[in-house]
Amino acid sequence: RVDLPEDSPAAQSFIEQTPLRRITTVDDCADVTLAVASDLFGDITGQVIPVEGGNHLLRLP
């Protein structure tokens, strides 16, 4: 976890390069964790679910 003020130049640069145009929060990660642990995701096992604003899409060929 990086505590970076959202109005800092580094954060703004990161946000501009992120497909969702925002910084992923701890709550975003917690929400996915709760959803996967619930019955809503009962048939999903052994998966990696990126919670990072779409940055993995930037690394696709």
Short mmCIF file of N, CA and C in Angstrom, two decimals:
data_model
loop_
_atom_site.label_atom_id
_atom_site.label_comp_id
_atom_site.label_asym_id
_atom_site.label_seq_id
_atom_site.Cartn_x
_atom_site.Cartn_y
_atom_site.Cartn_z
N ARG A 1 0.85 -1.18 0.00
CA ARG A 1 0.00 0.00 0.00
C ARG A 1 0.89 1.23 0.00
N VAL A 2 0.55 2.16 -0.84
CA VAL A 2 1.29 3.41 -0.91
C VAL A 2 0.36 4.55 -0.53
N ASP A 3 0.75 5.31 0.47
CA ASP A 3 -0.04 6.48 0.85
C ASP A 3 0.49 7.67 0.07
N LEU A 4 -0.23 8.04 -0.96
CA LEU A 4 0.19 9.10 -1.85
C LEU A 4 -0.94 10.12 -1.93
N PRO A 5 -0.69 11.35 -1.55
CA PRO A 5 -1.76 12.35 -1.64
C PRO A 5 -2.26 12.46 -3.09
N GLU A 6 -3.57 12.37 -3.27
CA GLU A 6 -4.12 12.35 -4.63
C GLU A 6 -3.84 13.62 -5.42
N ASP A 7 -3.52 14.70 -4.74
CA ASP A 7 -3.23 15.93 -5.46
C ASP A 7 -1.74 16.10 -5.77
N SER A 8 -0.93 15.09 -5.43
CA SER A 8 0.50 15.17 -5.72
C SER A 8 0.74 14.91 -7.21
N PRO A 9 1.82 15.46 -7.77
CA PRO A 9 2.13 15.21 -9.19
C PRO A 9 2.29 13.73 -9.51
N ALA A 10 2.90 12.97 -8.60
CA ALA A 10 3.09 11.54 -8.84
C ALA A 10 1.75 10.82 -8.92
N ALA A 11 0.83 11.14 -8.01
CA ALA A 11 -0.49 10.51 -8.03
C ALA A 11 -1.25 10.90 -9.28
N GLN A 12 -1.19 12.15 -9.66
CA GLN A 12 -1.90 12.61 -10.86
C GLN A 12 -1.37 11.91 -12.10
N SER A 13 -0.06 11.73 -12.18
CA SER A 13 0.53 11.02 -13.30
C SER A 13 0.05 9.57 -13.34
N PHE A 14 0.03 8.92 -12.18
CA PHE A 14 -0.45 7.54 -12.09
C PHE A 14 -1.91 7.45 -12.51
N ILE A 15 -2.73 8.34 -12.00
CA ILE A 15 -4.16 8.35 -12.32
C ILE A 15 -4.38 8.53 -13.81
N GLU A 16 -3.64 9.42 -14.44
CA GLU A 16 -3.78 9.67 -15.87
C GLU A 16 -3.43 8.44 -16.70
N GLN A 17 -2.56 7.58 -16.18
CA GLN A 17 -2.13 6.39 -16.92
C GLN A 17 -2.94 5.15 -16.59
N THR A 18 -3.88 5.26 -15.67
CA THR A 18 -4.70 4.13 -15.25
C THR A 18 -6.02 4.15 -16.01
N PRO A 19 -6.41 3.02 -16.63
CA PRO A 19 -7.64 3.01 -17.42
C PRO A 19 -8.88 3.53 -16.69
N LEU A 20 -9.05 3.24 -15.41
CA LEU A 20 -10.23 3.73 -14.68
C LEU A 20 -10.06 5.15 -14.15
N ARG A 21 -8.87 5.71 -14.31
CA ARG A 21 -8.58 7.10 -13.93
C ARG A 21 -8.81 7.38 -12.44
N ARG A 22 -8.44 6.40 -11.61
CA ARG A 22 -8.50 6.60 -10.17
C ARG A 22 -7.57 5.61 -9.50
N ILE A 23 -7.26 5.86 -8.24
CA ILE A 23 -6.39 4.98 -7.47
C ILE A 23 -7.25 3.94 -6.76
N THR A 24 -6.85 2.69 -6.86
CA THR A 24 -7.54 1.61 -6.16
C THR A 24 -7.39 1.79 -4.66
N THR A 25 -8.48 1.61 -3.95
CA THR A 25 -8.47 1.81 -2.50
C THR A 25 -8.47 0.46 -1.77
N VAL A 26 -8.19 0.52 -0.50
CA VAL A 26 -8.28 -0.67 0.35
C VAL A 26 -9.71 -1.19 0.33
N ASP A 27 -10.68 -0.30 0.33
CA ASP A 27 -12.09 -0.71 0.28
C ASP A 27 -12.40 -1.45 -1.02
N ASP A 28 -11.81 -1.04 -2.14
CA ASP A 28 -12.01 -1.76 -3.40
C ASP A 28 -11.55 -3.21 -3.26
N CYS A 29 -10.38 -3.41 -2.67
CA CYS A 29 -9.86 -4.76 -2.46
C CYS A 29 -10.74 -5.55 -1.50
N ALA A 30 -11.18 -4.91 -0.44
CA ALA A 30 -12.04 -5.58 0.54
C ALA A 30 -13.37 -5.99 -0.09
N ASP A 31 -13.93 -5.14 -0.93
CA ASP A 31 -15.20 -5.46 -1.59
C ASP A 31 -15.07 -6.71 -2.46
N VAL A 32 -13.99 -6.81 -3.21
CA VAL A 32 -13.78 -7.99 -4.05
C VAL A 32 -13.59 -9.23 -3.18
N THR A 33 -12.83 -9.09 -2.12
CA THR A 33 -12.61 -10.21 -1.20
C THR A 33 -13.93 -10.71 -0.62
N LEU A 34 -14.77 -9.79 -0.18
CA LEU A 34 -16.07 -10.18 0.37
C LEU A 34 -16.95 -10.84 -0.69
N ALA A 35 -16.93 -10.31 -1.89
CA ALA A 35 -17.75 -10.88 -2.96
C ALA A 35 -17.30 -12.30 -3.28
N VAL A 36 -15.99 -12.50 -3.40
CA VAL A 36 -15.47 -13.82 -3.74
C VAL A 36 -15.76 -14.82 -2.61
N ALA A 37 -15.75 -14.36 -1.38
CA ALA A 37 -16.02 -15.24 -0.24
C ALA A 37 -17.51 -15.54 -0.08
N SER A 38 -18.36 -14.82 -0.79
CA SER A 38 -19.80 -15.00 -0.64
C SER A 38 -20.32 -16.09 -1.59
N ASP A 39 -21.59 -16.38 -1.46
CA ASP A 39 -22.23 -17.35 -2.35
C ASP A 39 -22.36 -16.82 -3.77
N LEU A 40 -22.21 -15.53 -3.98
CA LEU A 40 -22.28 -14.96 -5.33
C LEU A 40 -21.21 -15.53 -6.25
N PHE A 41 -20.07 -15.92 -5.67
CA PHE A 41 -18.95 -16.43 -6.44
C PHE A 41 -18.72 -17.91 -6.15
N GLY A 42 -19.78 -18.64 -5.88
CA GLY A 42 -19.66 -20.03 -5.47
C GLY A 42 -18.98 -20.95 -6.46
N ASP A 43 -19.02 -20.64 -7.75
CA ASP A 43 -18.42 -21.52 -8.75
C ASP A 43 -17.03 -21.08 -9.18
N ILE A 44 -16.50 -20.04 -8.59
CA ILE A 44 -15.17 -19.56 -8.96
C ILE A 44 -14.17 -20.08 -7.94
N THR A 45 -13.16 -20.79 -8.45
CA THR A 45 -12.09 -21.29 -7.59
C THR A 45 -10.76 -21.10 -8.29
N GLY A 46 -9.72 -20.88 -7.51
CA GLY A 46 -8.37 -20.82 -8.04
C GLY A 46 -8.10 -19.74 -9.06
N GLN A 47 -8.74 -18.61 -8.93
CA GLN A 47 -8.56 -17.53 -9.89
C GLN A 47 -7.82 -16.36 -9.25
N VAL A 48 -7.11 -15.64 -10.09
CA VAL A 48 -6.50 -14.38 -9.68
C VAL A 48 -7.38 -13.28 -10.24
N ILE A 49 -7.89 -12.43 -9.39
CA ILE A 49 -8.76 -11.34 -9.81
C ILE A 49 -8.02 -10.03 -9.56
N PRO A 50 -7.53 -9.40 -10.62
CA PRO A 50 -6.80 -8.15 -10.42
C PRO A 50 -7.73 -7.03 -9.95
N VAL A 51 -7.32 -6.35 -8.91
CA VAL A 51 -8.07 -5.20 -8.40
C VAL A 51 -7.08 -4.03 -8.47
N GLU A 52 -6.92 -3.51 -9.68
CA GLU A 52 -5.89 -2.51 -9.88
C GLU A 52 -6.24 -1.51 -10.98
N GLY A 53 -7.51 -1.30 -11.17
CA GLY A 53 -7.95 -0.24 -12.07
C GLY A 53 -7.73 -0.48 -13.55
N GLY A 54 -7.42 -1.71 -13.92
CA GLY A 54 -7.23 -2.03 -15.33
C GLY A 54 -5.80 -1.92 -15.81
N ASN A 55 -4.86 -1.72 -14.90
CA ASN A 55 -3.46 -1.58 -15.31
C ASN A 55 -2.92 -2.82 -16.02
N HIS A 56 -3.44 -4.01 -15.70
CA HIS A 56 -2.98 -5.21 -16.38
C HIS A 56 -3.27 -5.14 -17.88
N LEU A 57 -4.28 -4.39 -18.27
CA LEU A 57 -4.61 -4.26 -19.69
C LEU A 57 -3.52 -3.53 -20.46
N LEU A 58 -2.77 -2.69 -19.78
CA LEU A 58 -1.70 -1.93 -20.43
C LEU A 58 -0.51 -2.82 -20.78
N ARG A 59 -0.43 -4.00 -20.17
CA ARG A 59 0.69 -4.91 -20.42
C ARG A 59 0.37 -5.98 -21.46
N LEU A 60 -0.82 -5.97 -22.00
CA LEU A 60 -1.18 -6.97 -23.01
C LEU A 60 -0.45 -6.66 -24.32
N PRO A 61 -0.11 -7.72 -25.06
CA PRO A 61 0.58 -7.48 -26.35
C PRO A 61 -0.29 -6.77 -27.36
#
